[in-house]
Coordinates of N, CA and C in Angstrom, one line a residue:
X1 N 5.3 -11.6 22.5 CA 5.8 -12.9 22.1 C 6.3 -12.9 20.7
X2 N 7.6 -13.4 20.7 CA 8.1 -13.6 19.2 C 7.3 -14.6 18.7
X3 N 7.5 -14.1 16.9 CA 6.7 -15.2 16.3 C 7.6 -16.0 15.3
X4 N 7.5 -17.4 15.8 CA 8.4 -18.3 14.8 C 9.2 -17.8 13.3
X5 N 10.1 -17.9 12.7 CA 11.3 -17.5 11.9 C 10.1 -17.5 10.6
X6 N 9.1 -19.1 10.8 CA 8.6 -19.0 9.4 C 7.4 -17.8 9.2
X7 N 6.9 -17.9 9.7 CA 5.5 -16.4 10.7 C 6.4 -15.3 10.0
X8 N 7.6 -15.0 10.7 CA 8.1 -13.5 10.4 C 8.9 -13.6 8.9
X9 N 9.1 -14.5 8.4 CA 9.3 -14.4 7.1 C 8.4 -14.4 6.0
X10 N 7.0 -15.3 6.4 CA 6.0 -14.5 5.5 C 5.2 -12.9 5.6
X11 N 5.4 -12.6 6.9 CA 5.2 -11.1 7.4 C 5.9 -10.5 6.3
X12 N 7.2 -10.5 6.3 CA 7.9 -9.7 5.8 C 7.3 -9.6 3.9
X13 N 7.6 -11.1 3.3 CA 7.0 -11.2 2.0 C 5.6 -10.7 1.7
X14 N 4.6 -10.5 2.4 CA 3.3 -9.7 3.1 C 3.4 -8.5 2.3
X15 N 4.4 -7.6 3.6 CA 4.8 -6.5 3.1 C 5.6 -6.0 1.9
X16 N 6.3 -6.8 1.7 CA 6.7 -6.9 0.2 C 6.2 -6.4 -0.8
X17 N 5.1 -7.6 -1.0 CA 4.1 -7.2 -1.6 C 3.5 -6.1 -1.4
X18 N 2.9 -5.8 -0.8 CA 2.1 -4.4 -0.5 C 2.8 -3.4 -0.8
X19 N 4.4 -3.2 -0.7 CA 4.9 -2.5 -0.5 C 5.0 -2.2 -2.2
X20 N 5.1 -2.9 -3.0 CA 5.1 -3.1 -4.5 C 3.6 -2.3 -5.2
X21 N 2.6 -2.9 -4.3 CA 1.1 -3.0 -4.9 C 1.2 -1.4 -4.6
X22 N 1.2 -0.9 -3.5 CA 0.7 0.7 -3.6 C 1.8 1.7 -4.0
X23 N 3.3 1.0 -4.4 CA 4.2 2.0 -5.5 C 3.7 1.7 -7.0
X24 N 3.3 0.5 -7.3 CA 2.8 0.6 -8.4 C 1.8 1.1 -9.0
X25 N 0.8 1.3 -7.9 CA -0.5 1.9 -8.0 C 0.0 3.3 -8.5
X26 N 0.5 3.7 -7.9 CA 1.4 4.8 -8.2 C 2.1 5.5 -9.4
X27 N 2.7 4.7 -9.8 CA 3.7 4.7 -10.4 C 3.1 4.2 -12.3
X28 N 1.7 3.6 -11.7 CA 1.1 3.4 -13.4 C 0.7 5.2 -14.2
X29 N -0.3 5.9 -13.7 CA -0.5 6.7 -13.8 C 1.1 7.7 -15.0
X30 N 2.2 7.4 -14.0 CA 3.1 8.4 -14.7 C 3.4 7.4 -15.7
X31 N 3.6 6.3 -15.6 CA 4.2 5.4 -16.8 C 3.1 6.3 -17.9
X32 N 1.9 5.9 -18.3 CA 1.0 6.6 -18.6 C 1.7 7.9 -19.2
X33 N 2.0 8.8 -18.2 CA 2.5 10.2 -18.7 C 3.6 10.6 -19.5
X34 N 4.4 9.4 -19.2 CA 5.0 9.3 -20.0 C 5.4 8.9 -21.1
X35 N 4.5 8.2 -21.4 CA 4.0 8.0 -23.0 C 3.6 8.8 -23.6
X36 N 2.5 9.7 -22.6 CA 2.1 11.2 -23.3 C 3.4 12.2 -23.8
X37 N 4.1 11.6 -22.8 CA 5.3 12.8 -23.0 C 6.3 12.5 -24.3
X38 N 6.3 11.4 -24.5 CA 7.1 10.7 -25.9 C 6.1 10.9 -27.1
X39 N 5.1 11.0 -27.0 CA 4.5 11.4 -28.0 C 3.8 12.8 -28.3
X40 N 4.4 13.1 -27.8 CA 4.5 15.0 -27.3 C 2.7 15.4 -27.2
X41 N 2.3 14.7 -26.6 CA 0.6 14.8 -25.8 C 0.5 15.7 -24.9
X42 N 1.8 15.7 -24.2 CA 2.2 16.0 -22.5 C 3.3 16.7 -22.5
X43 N 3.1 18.2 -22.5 CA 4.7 19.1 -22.1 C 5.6 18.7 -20.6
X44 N 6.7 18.5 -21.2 CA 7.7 18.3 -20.0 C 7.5 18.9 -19.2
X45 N 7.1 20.2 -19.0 CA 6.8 20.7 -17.2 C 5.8 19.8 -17.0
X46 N 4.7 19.4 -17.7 CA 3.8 19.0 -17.0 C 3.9 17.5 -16.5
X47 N 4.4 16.9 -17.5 CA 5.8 16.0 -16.8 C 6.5 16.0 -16.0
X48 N 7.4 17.0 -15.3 CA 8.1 17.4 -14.5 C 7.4 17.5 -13.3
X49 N 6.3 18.2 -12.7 CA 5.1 18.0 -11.8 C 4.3 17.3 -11.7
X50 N 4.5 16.3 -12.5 CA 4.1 14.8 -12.0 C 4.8 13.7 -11.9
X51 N 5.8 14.4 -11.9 CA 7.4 13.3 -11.2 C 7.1 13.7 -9.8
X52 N 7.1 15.0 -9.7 CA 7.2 15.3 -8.2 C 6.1 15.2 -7.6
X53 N 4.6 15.1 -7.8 CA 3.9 14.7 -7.4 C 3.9 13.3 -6.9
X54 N 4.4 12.3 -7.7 CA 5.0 10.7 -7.1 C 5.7 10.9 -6.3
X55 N 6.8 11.4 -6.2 CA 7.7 11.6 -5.5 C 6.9 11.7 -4.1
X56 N 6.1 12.6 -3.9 CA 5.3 13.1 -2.6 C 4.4 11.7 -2.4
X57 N 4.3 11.3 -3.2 CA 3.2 10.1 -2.7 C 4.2 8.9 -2.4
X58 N 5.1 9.1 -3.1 CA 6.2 7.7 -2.4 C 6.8 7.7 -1.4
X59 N 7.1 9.4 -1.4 CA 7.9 9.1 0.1 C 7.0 8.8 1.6
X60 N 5.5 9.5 1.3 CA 4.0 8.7 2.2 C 4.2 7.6 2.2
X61 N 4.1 6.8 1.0 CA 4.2 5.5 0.8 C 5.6 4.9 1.8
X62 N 6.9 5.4 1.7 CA 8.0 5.3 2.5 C 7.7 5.4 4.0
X63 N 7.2 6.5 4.2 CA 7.1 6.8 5.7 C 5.7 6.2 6.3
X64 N 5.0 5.3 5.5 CA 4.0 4.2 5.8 C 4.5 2.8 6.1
X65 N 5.5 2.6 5.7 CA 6.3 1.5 6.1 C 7.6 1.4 6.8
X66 N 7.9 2.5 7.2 CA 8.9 2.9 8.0 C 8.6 4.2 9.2
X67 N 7.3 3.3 10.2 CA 7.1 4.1 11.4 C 5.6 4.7 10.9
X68 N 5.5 4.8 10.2 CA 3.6 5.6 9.8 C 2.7 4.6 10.7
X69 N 2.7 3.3 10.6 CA 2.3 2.5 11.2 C 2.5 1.1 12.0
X70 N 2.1 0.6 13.0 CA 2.4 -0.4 13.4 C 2.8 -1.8 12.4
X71 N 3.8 -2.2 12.5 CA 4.1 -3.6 11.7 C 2.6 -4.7 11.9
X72 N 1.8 -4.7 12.6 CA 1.2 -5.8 12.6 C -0.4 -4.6 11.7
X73 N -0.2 -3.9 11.7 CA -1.8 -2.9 11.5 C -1.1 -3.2 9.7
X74 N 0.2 -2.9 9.5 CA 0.5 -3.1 7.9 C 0.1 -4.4 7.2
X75 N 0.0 -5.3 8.2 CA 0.1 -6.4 7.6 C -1.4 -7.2 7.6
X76 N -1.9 -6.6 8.5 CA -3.4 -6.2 8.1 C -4.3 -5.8 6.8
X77 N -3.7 -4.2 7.1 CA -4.0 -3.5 5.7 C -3.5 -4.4 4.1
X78 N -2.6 -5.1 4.3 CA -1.8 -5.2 3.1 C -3.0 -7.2 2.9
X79 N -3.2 -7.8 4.1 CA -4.1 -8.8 3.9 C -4.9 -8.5 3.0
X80 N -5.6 -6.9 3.7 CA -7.4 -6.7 3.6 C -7.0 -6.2 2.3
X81 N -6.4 -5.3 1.7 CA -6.1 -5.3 0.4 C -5.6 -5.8 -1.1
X82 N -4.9 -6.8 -0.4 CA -4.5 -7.9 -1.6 C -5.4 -9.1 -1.3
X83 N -6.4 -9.4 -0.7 CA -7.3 -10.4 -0.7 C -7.1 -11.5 -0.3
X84 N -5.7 -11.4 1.1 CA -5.0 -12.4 2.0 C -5.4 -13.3 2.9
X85 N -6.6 -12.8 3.1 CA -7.1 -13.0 4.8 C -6.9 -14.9 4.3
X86 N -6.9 -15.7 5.6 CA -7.1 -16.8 5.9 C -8.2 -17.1 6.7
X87 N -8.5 -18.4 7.4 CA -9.5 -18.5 8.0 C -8.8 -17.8 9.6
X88 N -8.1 -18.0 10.1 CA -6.9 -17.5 10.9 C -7.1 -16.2 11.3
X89 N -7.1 -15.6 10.5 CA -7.2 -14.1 10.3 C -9.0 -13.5 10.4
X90 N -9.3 -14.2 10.0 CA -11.0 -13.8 10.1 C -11.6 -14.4 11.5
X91 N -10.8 -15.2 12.1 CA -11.2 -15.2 13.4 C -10.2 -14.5 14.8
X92 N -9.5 -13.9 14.0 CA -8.5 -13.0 14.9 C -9.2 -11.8 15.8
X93 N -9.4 -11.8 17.1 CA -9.7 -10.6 17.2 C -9.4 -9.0 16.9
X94 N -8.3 -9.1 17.3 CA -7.8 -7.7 16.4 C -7.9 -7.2 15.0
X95 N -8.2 -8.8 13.9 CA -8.1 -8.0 13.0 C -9.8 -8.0 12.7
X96 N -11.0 -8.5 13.7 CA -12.2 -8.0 13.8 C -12.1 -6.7 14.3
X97 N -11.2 -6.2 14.9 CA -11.9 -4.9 16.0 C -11.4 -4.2 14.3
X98 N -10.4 -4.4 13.7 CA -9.9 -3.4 12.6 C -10.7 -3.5 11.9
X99 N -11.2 -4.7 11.3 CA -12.1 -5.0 10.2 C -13.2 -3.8 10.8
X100 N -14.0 -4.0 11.4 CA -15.1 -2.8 12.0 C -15.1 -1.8 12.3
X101 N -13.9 -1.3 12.5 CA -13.4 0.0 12.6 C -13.6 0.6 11.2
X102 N -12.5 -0.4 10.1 CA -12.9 0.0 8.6 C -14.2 0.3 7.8
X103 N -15.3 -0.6 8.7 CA -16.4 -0.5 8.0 C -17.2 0.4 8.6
X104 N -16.9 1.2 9.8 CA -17.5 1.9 10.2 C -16.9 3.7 9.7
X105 N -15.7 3.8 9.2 CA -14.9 5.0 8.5 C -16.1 4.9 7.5
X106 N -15.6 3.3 6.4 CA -16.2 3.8 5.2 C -18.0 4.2 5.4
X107 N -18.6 4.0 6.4 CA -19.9 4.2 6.3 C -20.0 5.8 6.5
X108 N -19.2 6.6 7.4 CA -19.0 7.7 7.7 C -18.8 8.4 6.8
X109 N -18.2 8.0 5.6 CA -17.5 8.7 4.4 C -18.5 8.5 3.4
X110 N -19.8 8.1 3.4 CA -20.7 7.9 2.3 C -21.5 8.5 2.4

């Protein structure tokens, strides 16, 4: 079922955002380095390998929003992470079976 013009235009603004929040997450780190690097803290190769290190995590970041995941699982993730959810959403079932899925990884991982 399609979802109404206004529904898929906040989808998209959704992603937007997210799409911003985890390049920027990214992208502070070298800002960072490159301060180091202007105030000669930080040698240019080592500067240089941490360009390309972003680089590798942007293009993830790229290939996460172009086919890595389902459009509706992104817009999930990008809720549960920017602190979206509505009441809507917390009674969604899918995004309960995901919500518990999540909390069942992170228990795994502790």
């Amino acid at each position: 079922m399609k979802k109404p013009k206004a529904e898929r235009k906040r989808d998209r603004e959704i992603l937007d955002l997210y799409h911003k929040y985890l390049t920027e997450l990214e992208l502070e780190p070298l800002f960072h380095s490159f301060k180091q690097w202007e105030t000669k803290d930080l040698p240019y190769y080592e500067l240089t390998e941490l360009i390309h290190e972003f680089h590798k995590k942007n293009q993830k970041i790229w290939s996460t929003f172009n086919g890595g995941f389902g459009r509706e699982y992104l817009i999930f993730r990008a809720k549960k992470e920017l602190d979206m959810f509505n009441e809507r959403d917390l009674k969604d079932e899918v995004y309960q079976r995901w919500l518990e899925s999540d909390r069942i990884f992170s228990d795994s991982n502790e």
